[in-house]
XYZ file of C-alpha atoms in Angstrom:
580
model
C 24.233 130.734 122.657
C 21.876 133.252 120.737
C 18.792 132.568 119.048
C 19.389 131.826 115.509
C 17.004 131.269 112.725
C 19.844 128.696 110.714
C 23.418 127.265 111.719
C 26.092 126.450 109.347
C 28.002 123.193 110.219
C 31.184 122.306 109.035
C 32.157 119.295 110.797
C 34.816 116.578 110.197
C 35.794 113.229 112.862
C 38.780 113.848 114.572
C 41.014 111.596 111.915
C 44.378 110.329 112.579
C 44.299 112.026 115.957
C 44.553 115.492 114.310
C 41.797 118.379 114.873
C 40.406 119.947 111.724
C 42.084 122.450 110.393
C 39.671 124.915 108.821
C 41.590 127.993 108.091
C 40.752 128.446 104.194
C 37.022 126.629 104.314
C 35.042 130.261 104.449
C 31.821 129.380 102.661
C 30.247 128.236 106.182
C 30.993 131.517 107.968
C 29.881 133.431 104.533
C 26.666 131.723 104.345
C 26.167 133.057 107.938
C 27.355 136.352 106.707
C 24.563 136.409 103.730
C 21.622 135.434 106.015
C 22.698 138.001 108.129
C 22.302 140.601 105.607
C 19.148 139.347 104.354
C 17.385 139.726 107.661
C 17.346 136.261 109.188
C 19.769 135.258 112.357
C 22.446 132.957 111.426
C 25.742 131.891 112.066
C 28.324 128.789 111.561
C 30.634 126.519 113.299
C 33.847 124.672 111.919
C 35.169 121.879 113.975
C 35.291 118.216 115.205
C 31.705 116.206 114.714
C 31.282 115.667 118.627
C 31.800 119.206 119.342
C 29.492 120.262 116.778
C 26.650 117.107 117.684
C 26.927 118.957 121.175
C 26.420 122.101 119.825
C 23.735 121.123 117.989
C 21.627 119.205 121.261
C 22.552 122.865 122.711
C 20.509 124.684 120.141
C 17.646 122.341 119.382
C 16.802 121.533 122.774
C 16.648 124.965 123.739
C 14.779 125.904 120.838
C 17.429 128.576 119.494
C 17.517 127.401 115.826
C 15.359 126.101 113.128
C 17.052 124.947 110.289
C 20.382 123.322 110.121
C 23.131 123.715 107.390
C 26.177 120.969 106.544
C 28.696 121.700 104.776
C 29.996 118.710 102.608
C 33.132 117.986 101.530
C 35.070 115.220 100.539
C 36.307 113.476 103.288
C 32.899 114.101 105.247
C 30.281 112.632 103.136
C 30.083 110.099 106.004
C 29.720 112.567 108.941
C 26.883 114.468 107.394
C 25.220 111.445 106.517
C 25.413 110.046 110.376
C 24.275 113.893 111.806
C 21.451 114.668 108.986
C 19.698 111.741 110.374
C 20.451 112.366 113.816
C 18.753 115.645 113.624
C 16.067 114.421 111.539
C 15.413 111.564 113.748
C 15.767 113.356 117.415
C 14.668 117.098 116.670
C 12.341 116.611 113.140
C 14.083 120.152 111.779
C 14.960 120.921 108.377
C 18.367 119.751 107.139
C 20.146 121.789 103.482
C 23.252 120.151 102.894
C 25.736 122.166 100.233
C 29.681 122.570 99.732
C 31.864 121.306 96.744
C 30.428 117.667 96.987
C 27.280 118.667 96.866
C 27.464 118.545 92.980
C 28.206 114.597 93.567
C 25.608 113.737 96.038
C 22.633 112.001 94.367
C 19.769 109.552 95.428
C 21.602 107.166 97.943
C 22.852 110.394 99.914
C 19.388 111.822 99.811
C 18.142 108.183 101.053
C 21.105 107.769 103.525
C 20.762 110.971 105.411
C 17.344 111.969 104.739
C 18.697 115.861 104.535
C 15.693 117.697 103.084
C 17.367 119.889 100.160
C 20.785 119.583 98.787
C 22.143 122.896 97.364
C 24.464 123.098 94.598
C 26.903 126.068 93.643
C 26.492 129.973 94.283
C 24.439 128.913 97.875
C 24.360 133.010 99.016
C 21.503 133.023 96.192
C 20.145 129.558 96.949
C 19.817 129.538 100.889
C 17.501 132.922 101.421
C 14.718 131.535 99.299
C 15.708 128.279 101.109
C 14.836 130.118 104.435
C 11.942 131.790 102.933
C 10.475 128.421 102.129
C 10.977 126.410 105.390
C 10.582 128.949 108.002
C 8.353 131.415 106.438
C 6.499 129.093 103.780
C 7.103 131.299 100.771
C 7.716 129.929 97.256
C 7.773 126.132 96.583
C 11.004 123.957 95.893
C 10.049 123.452 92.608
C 11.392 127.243 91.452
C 14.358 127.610 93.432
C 17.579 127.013 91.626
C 20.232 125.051 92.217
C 18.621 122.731 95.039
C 18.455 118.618 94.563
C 15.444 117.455 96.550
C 12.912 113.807 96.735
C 9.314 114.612 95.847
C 7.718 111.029 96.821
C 9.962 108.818 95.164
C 11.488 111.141 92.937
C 14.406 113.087 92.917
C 13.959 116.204 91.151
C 17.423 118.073 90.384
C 16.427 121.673 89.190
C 18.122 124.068 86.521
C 21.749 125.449 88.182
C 21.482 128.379 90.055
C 22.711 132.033 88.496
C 26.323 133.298 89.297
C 26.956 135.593 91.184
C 28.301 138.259 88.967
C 29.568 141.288 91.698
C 31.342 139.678 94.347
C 31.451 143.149 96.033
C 27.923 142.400 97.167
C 28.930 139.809 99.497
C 28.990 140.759 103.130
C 31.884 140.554 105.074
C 32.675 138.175 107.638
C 32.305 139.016 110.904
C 32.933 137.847 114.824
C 28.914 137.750 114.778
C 29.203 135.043 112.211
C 30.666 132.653 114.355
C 28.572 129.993 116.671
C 31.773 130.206 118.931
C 33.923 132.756 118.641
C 36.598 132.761 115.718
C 39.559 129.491 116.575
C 42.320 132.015 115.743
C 41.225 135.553 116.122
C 45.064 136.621 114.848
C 44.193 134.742 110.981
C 41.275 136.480 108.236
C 40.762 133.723 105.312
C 40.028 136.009 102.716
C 38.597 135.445 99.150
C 39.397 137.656 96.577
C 37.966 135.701 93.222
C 35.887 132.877 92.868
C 35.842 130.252 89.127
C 39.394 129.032 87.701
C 39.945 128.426 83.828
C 42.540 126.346 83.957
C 40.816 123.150 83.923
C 43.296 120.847 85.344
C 41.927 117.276 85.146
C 42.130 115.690 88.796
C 40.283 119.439 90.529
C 37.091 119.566 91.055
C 37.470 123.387 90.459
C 38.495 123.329 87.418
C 35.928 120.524 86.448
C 33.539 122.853 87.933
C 34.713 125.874 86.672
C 32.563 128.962 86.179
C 33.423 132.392 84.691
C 36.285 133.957 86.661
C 34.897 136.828 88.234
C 37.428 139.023 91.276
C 36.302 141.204 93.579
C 37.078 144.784 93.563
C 40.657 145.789 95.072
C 38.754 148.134 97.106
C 36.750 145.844 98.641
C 39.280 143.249 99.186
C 41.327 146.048 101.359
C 38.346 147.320 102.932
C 37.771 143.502 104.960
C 41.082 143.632 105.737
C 41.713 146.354 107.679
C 38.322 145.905 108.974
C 39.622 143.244 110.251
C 43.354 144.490 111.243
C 41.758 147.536 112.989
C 40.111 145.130 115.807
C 43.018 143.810 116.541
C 45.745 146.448 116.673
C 48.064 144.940 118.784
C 48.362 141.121 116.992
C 50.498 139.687 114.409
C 48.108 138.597 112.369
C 48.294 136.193 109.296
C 45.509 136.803 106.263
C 45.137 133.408 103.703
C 44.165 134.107 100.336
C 42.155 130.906 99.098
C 41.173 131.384 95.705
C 43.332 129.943 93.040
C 43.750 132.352 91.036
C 45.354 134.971 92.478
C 47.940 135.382 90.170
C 45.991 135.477 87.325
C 45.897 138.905 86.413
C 49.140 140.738 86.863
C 48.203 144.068 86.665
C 45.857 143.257 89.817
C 48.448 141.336 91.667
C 50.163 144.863 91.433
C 47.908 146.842 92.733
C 46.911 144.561 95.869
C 50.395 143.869 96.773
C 51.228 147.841 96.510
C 48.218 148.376 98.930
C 49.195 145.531 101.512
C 52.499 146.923 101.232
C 51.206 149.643 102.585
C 49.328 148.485 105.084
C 51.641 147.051 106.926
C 53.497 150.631 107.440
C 50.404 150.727 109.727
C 49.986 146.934 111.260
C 51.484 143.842 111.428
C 50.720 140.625 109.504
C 52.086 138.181 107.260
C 50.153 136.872 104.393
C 49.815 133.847 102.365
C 48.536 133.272 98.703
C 48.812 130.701 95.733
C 50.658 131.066 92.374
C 50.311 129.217 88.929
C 53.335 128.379 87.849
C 52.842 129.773 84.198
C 51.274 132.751 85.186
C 54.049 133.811 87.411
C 56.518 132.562 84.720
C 55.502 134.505 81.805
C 54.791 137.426 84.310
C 57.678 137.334 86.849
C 57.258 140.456 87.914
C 54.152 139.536 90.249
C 56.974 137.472 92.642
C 58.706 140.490 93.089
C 54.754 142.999 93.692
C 54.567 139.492 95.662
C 57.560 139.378 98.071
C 58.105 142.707 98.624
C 54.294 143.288 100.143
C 55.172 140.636 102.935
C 54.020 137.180 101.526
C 55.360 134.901 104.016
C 54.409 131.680 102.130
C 53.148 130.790 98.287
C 51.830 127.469 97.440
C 52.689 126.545 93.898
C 50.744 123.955 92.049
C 53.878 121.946 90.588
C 52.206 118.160 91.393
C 54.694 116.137 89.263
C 58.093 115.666 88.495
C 57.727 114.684 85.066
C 56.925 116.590 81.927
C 54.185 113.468 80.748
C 52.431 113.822 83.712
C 52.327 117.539 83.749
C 50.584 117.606 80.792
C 48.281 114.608 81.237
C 46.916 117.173 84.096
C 46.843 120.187 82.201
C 49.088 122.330 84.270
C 50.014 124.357 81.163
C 53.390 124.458 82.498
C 56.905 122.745 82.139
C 59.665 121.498 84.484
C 61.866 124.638 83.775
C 59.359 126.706 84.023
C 58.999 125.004 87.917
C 62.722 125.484 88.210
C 62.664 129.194 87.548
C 60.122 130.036 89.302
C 61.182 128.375 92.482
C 64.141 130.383 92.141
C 62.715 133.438 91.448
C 60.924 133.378 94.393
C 63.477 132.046 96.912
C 65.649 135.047 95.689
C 62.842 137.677 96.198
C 62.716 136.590 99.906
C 59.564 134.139 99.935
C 60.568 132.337 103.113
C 58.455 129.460 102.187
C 57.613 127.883 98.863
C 55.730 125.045 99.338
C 53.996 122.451 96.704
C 52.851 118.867 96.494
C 54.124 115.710 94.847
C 51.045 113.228 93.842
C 51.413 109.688 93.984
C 49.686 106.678 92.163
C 48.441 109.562 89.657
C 48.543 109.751 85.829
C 50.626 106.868 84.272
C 52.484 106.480 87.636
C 54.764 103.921 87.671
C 57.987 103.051 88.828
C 60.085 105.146 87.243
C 57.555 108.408 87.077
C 58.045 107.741 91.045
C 61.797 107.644 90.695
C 61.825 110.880 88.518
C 59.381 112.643 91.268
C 61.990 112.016 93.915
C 64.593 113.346 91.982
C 62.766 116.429 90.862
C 61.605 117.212 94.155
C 64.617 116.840 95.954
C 66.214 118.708 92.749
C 63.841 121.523 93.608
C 64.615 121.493 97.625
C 68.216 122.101 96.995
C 67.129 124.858 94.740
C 65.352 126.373 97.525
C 68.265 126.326 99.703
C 65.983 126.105 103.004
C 63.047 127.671 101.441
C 61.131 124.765 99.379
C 58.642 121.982 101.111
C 57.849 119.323 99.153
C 54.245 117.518 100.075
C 54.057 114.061 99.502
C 50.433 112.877 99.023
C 48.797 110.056 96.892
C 46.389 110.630 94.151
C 42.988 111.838 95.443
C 40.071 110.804 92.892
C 37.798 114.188 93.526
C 34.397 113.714 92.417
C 33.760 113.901 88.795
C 36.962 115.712 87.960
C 38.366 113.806 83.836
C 40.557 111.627 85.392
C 37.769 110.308 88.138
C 35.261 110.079 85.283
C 37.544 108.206 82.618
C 40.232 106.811 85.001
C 41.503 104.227 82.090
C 42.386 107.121 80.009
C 45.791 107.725 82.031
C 46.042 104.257 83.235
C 44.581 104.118 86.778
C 41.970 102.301 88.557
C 39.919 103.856 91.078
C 39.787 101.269 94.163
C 38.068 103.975 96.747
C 36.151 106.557 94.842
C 34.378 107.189 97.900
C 37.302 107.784 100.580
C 35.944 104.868 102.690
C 39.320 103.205 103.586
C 41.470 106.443 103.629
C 41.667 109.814 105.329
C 44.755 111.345 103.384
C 46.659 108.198 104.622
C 46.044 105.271 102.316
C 46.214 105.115 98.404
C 42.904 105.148 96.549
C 43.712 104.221 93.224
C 45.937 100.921 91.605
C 47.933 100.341 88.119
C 48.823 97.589 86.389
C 51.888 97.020 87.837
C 51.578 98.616 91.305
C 49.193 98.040 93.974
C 47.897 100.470 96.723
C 50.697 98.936 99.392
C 53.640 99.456 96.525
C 52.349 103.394 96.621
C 52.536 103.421 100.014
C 55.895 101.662 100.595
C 56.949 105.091 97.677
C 55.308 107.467 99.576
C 56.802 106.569 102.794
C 59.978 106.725 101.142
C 59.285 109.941 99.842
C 58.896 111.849 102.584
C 62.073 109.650 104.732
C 64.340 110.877 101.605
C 62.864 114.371 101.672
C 63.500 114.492 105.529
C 66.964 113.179 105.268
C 68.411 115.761 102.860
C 66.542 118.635 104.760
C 68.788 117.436 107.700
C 72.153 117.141 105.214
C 71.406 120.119 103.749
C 71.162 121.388 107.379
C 74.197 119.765 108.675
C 76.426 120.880 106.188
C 75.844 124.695 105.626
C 73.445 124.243 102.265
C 70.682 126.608 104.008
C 71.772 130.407 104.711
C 72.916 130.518 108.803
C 70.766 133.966 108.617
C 67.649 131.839 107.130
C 67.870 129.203 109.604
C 68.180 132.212 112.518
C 65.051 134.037 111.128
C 63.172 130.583 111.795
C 64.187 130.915 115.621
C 63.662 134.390 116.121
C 60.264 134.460 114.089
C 59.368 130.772 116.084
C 56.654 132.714 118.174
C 55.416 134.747 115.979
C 54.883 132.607 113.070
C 51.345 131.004 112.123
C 52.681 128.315 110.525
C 56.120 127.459 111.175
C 57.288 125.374 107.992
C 58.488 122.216 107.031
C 62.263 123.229 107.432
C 61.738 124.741 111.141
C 60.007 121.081 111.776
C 63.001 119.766 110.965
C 65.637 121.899 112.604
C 63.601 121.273 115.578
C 63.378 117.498 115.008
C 67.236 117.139 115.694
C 68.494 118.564 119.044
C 72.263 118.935 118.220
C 71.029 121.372 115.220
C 68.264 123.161 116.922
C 70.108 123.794 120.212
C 73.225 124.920 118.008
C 71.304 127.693 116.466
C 69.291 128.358 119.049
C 72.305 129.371 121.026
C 73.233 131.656 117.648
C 69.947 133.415 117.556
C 70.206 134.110 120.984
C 72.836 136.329 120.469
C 75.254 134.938 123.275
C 77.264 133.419 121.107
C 78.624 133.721 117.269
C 80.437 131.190 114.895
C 83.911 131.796 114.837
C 83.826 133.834 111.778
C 82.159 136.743 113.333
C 83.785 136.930 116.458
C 85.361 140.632 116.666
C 88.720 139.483 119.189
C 91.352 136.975 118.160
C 90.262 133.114 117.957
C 92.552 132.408 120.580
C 91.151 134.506 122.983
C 87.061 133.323 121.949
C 85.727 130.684 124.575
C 84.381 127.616 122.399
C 80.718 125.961 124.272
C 79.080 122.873 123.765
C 75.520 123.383 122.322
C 74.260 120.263 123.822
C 74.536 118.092 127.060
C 77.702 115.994 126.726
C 76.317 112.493 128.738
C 73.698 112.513 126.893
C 74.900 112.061 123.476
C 78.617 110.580 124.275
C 79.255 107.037 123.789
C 83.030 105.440 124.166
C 84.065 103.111 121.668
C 87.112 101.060 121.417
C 88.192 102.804 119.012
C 87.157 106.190 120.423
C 84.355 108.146 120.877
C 81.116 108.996 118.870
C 79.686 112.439 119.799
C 76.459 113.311 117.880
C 77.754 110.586 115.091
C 80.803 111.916 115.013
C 83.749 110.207 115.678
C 86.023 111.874 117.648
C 89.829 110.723 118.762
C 90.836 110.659 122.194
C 92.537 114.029 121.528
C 89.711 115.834 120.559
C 87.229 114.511 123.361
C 89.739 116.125 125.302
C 89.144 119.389 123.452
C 85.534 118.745 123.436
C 85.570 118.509 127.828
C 87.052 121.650 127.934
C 84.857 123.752 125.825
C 82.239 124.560 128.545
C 82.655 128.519 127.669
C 84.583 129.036 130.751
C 88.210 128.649 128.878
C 89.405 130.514 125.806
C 91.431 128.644 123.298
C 94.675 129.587 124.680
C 93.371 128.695 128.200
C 92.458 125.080 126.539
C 96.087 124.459 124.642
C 97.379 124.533 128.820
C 94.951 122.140 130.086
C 95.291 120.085 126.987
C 98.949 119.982 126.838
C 99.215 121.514 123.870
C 103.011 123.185 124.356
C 104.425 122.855 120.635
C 103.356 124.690 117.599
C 101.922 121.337 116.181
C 100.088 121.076 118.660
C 98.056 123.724 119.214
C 97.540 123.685 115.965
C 95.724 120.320 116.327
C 93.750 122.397 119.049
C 92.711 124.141 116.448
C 91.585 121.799 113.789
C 89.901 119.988 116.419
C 87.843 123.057 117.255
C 87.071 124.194 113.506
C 86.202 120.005 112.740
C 83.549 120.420 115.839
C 81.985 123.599 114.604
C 81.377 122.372 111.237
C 79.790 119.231 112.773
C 78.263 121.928 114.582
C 79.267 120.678 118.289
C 80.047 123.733 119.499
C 79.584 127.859 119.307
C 81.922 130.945 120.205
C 81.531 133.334 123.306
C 83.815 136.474 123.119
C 83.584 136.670 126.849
């Protein structure tokens, strides 16, 4: 570990037995970028609270850093609370606290923790004179911008700090930024804009929302391939966070023209977010969109119902949803993905009932390209519908995020309680698995989109929810597996006769054969004495003709039962075609 004069900690608990997952969260590692530029050592560290706690005895007790930096967020209010006062009480350094729930932290989080300075919005402008005031003892608190601090007894918030107007000013982010080394040196998290006017009323962005400023294409490109030119031999995977990329389409244009070209030179996928509007009125931007290489697009489509829509100010409409899905599952975006939010707006029964239907309306629309999200209604800090929560009919039972962590309901109605939401969203997601599987099963996804999951599998950064399901069912997965692999073809393609193709098994026959009285059930498929026959002999080592002899299967009528009994067990998709 270096000397550094600050460290940037993002740190969340290890919840629900999953490590956190900080691929878009860049403001830590930008921070580090800033001080860097401004002549002061820094960098920052994303990851579990134990890890960074160790980290952190690493750098105190050796004396290698001199202010500390937490990132707050809303599920870690708790953490930073718990290490602010760790550090205060064990190593007596200087604790800033920012992120986006720093604009919701007040007194009893200044009391709790006893962090020193809590910094609010725009923090590359805030944090230098914060460094210039604790290490080098220039300025006072009482002229910095931005900052929430306790003089005595009192908490003094001062006026908001000035945007930041050129974004090209920013420094890039570099391997030097990180405590650690970057998690995954193939992905770049890249912002390209920062503000939102769209104003929708559970975000805290567009609560928040400043002027919408963008960086300069230029610029934009020039961190890229800074960062594709160290690693010349990766696949690499670059996330565009902000929300409104697709704002502009003249821009989208020209930055999808220039990735397109880019990748003549290296390899990468990419993913960004759309507005559904924007991309309706201007459809244009899925096709600038697809054809650069966008591998995934999260759209913002939240409900299934027109009321609700509009209760959250999406500015958009159900058919608007519809065509755009389509739109972009035509272009070639091989994953489309979007969220369904329960116990939200005037949620009730049927609003749930008309979600499901929407969403799985919009999955077979997709034809193996849409994942629907199922999550319940998060009340972000002082978004409209966390300040006036009676307004659309909800009461707010966890506004802090004590009793959940993405897992458990935080808000009630009337009628339903936090256990009815859960009882919906669990049957949410079972319904959504269920027809992923039918749709699976029975030939409603492309065979060549399903085989472009396989033969991608290693490559990909993140794999999708219809690959997690393919792979969820063994019959299915080994069935296509054996496709992509080339060895073997459905019976459609084969290039010889039918008779002369050998049929396989895709999948071990103990393990999934049961004998009823009544006959047998392969897979959950029933199959007659007759065709268990069939089924034993179609190891690969017989053709079909070879099979009618062992089968007995002398007469016309009979070997043409050979054959439906083949053609039933590749559409249950049982078995797969060798031409040798």
């Amino acid at each position: 570990m270096r000397n550094n004069d600050v460290i940037f900690f993002n740190l969340h608990r290890r919840y629900l037995n999953q490590a956190p997952q900080f691929g878009g969260f860049i403001g830590t590692f930008i921070l580090a970028a800033v001080m860097n530029q401004n002549g002061y050592a820094a960098q920052g560290f994303a990851g579990t609270v134990m890890e960074g706690k160790r980290l952190i005895d690493e750098a105190c007790q050796s004396h290698k850093v001199s202010i500390i930096g937490l990132y707050c967020d809303y599920e870690n209010v708790t953490e930073n609370i718990q290490i602010c006062r760790y550090i205060k009480e064990k190593y007596h350094l200087p604790v800033m606290v920012g992120g986006p729930q720093a604009t919701a932290l007040g007194r009893d989080f200044l009391d709790e923790s006893g962090c020193d300075v809590i910094s609010r919005y725009e923090g590359e402008l805030t944090v230098p004179e914060l460094l210039d005031y604790f290490l080098d003892g220039i300025g006072s608190l009482d002229t910095i911008k931005g900052i929430m601090y306790k003089k005595g007894n009192e908490v003094i918030l001062n006026p908001e700090q000035n945007l930041i107007e050129n974004l090209d000013a920013l420094p890039f982010i570099d391997d030097d930024c990180y405590l650690t080394g970057r998690k995954s040196d193939n992905q770049l998290s890249i912002m390209t804009g920062r503000g939102c006017p769209f104003h929708c009323a559970f975000c805290h962005e567009g609560h928040h929302t400043k002027k919408v400023r963008f960086r300069s294409i230029d610029n934009v490109m020039e961190e890229i391939e800074f960062f594709l030119s160290h690693r010349p031999h990766l696949h690499c995977y670059i996330l565009f966070t902000d929300d409104t990329f697709t704002l502009i389409p003249a821009r989208v244009k020209e930055l999808c023209q220039r990735l397109k070209k880019l990748r003549e030179t290296y390899r990468f996928d990419w993913f960004c977010e759309g507005h559904i509007h924007t991309l309706y009125t201007h459809p244009e931007m899925i096709s600038y969109i697809a054809e650069a290489g966008a591998k995934r697009i999260q759209l913002g489509i939240e409900a299934g119902t027109q009321e609700v829509l509009d209760a959250y100010r999406k500015g958009s409409t159900l058919d608007e949803i519809r065509d755009v899905v389509v739109r972009c599952r035509d272009a070639g975006i091989d994953q489309i993905y979007s969220n369904i939010i329960l116990g939200g707006a005037f949620y009730t029964p049927e609003v749930y009932e008309r979600n499901l239907q929407f969403a799985k309306e919009l999955i077979r629309l997709g034809k193996g390209c849409v994942e629907i999200g199922v999550v319940s209604y998060w009340p972000l800090a002082e978004t409209e519908i966390t300040n006036h929560p009676e307004k659309y009919d909800l009461k707010i039972v966890d506004k802090n995020f004590i009793t959940s962590v993405g897992d458990f309901p935080q808000t009630e109605t009337d009628s339903l309680n936090r256990w009815d939401i859960v009882t919906m969203m669990r049957h949410m997601e079972e319904e959504i698995k269920t027809l992923m599987v039918d749709m699976l099963r029975h030939d409603e996804v492309p065979t060549a989109r399903i085989l472009s999951w396989i033969k991608g599998a290693e490559d990909d950064v993140v794999r999708g929810m219809w690959f997690l399901q393919l792979s969820s069912q063994p019959s299915l997965f080994a069935y296509y597996q054996m496709l992509a692999s080339g060895e073997c073809v459905q019976s459609q393609q084969l290039t010889i006769p039918f008779l002369k193709a050998h049929p396989m098994r895709a999948v071990n026959l103990y393990r999934y054969i049961q004998k009823k009285s009544s006959g047998y059930v392969f897979l959950d498929y029933h199959l007659s004495e007759f065709e268990m026959q069939v089924l034993i002999y179609s190891t690969g080592k017989l053709s079909v003709q070879e099979i009618m002899k062992y089968v007995h299967a002398d007469t016309e009528r009979e070997k043409a039962e050979v054959i439906d009994a083949l053609k039933k067990m590749e559409r249950d998709k049982m078995i797969v075609f060798c031409e040798i």
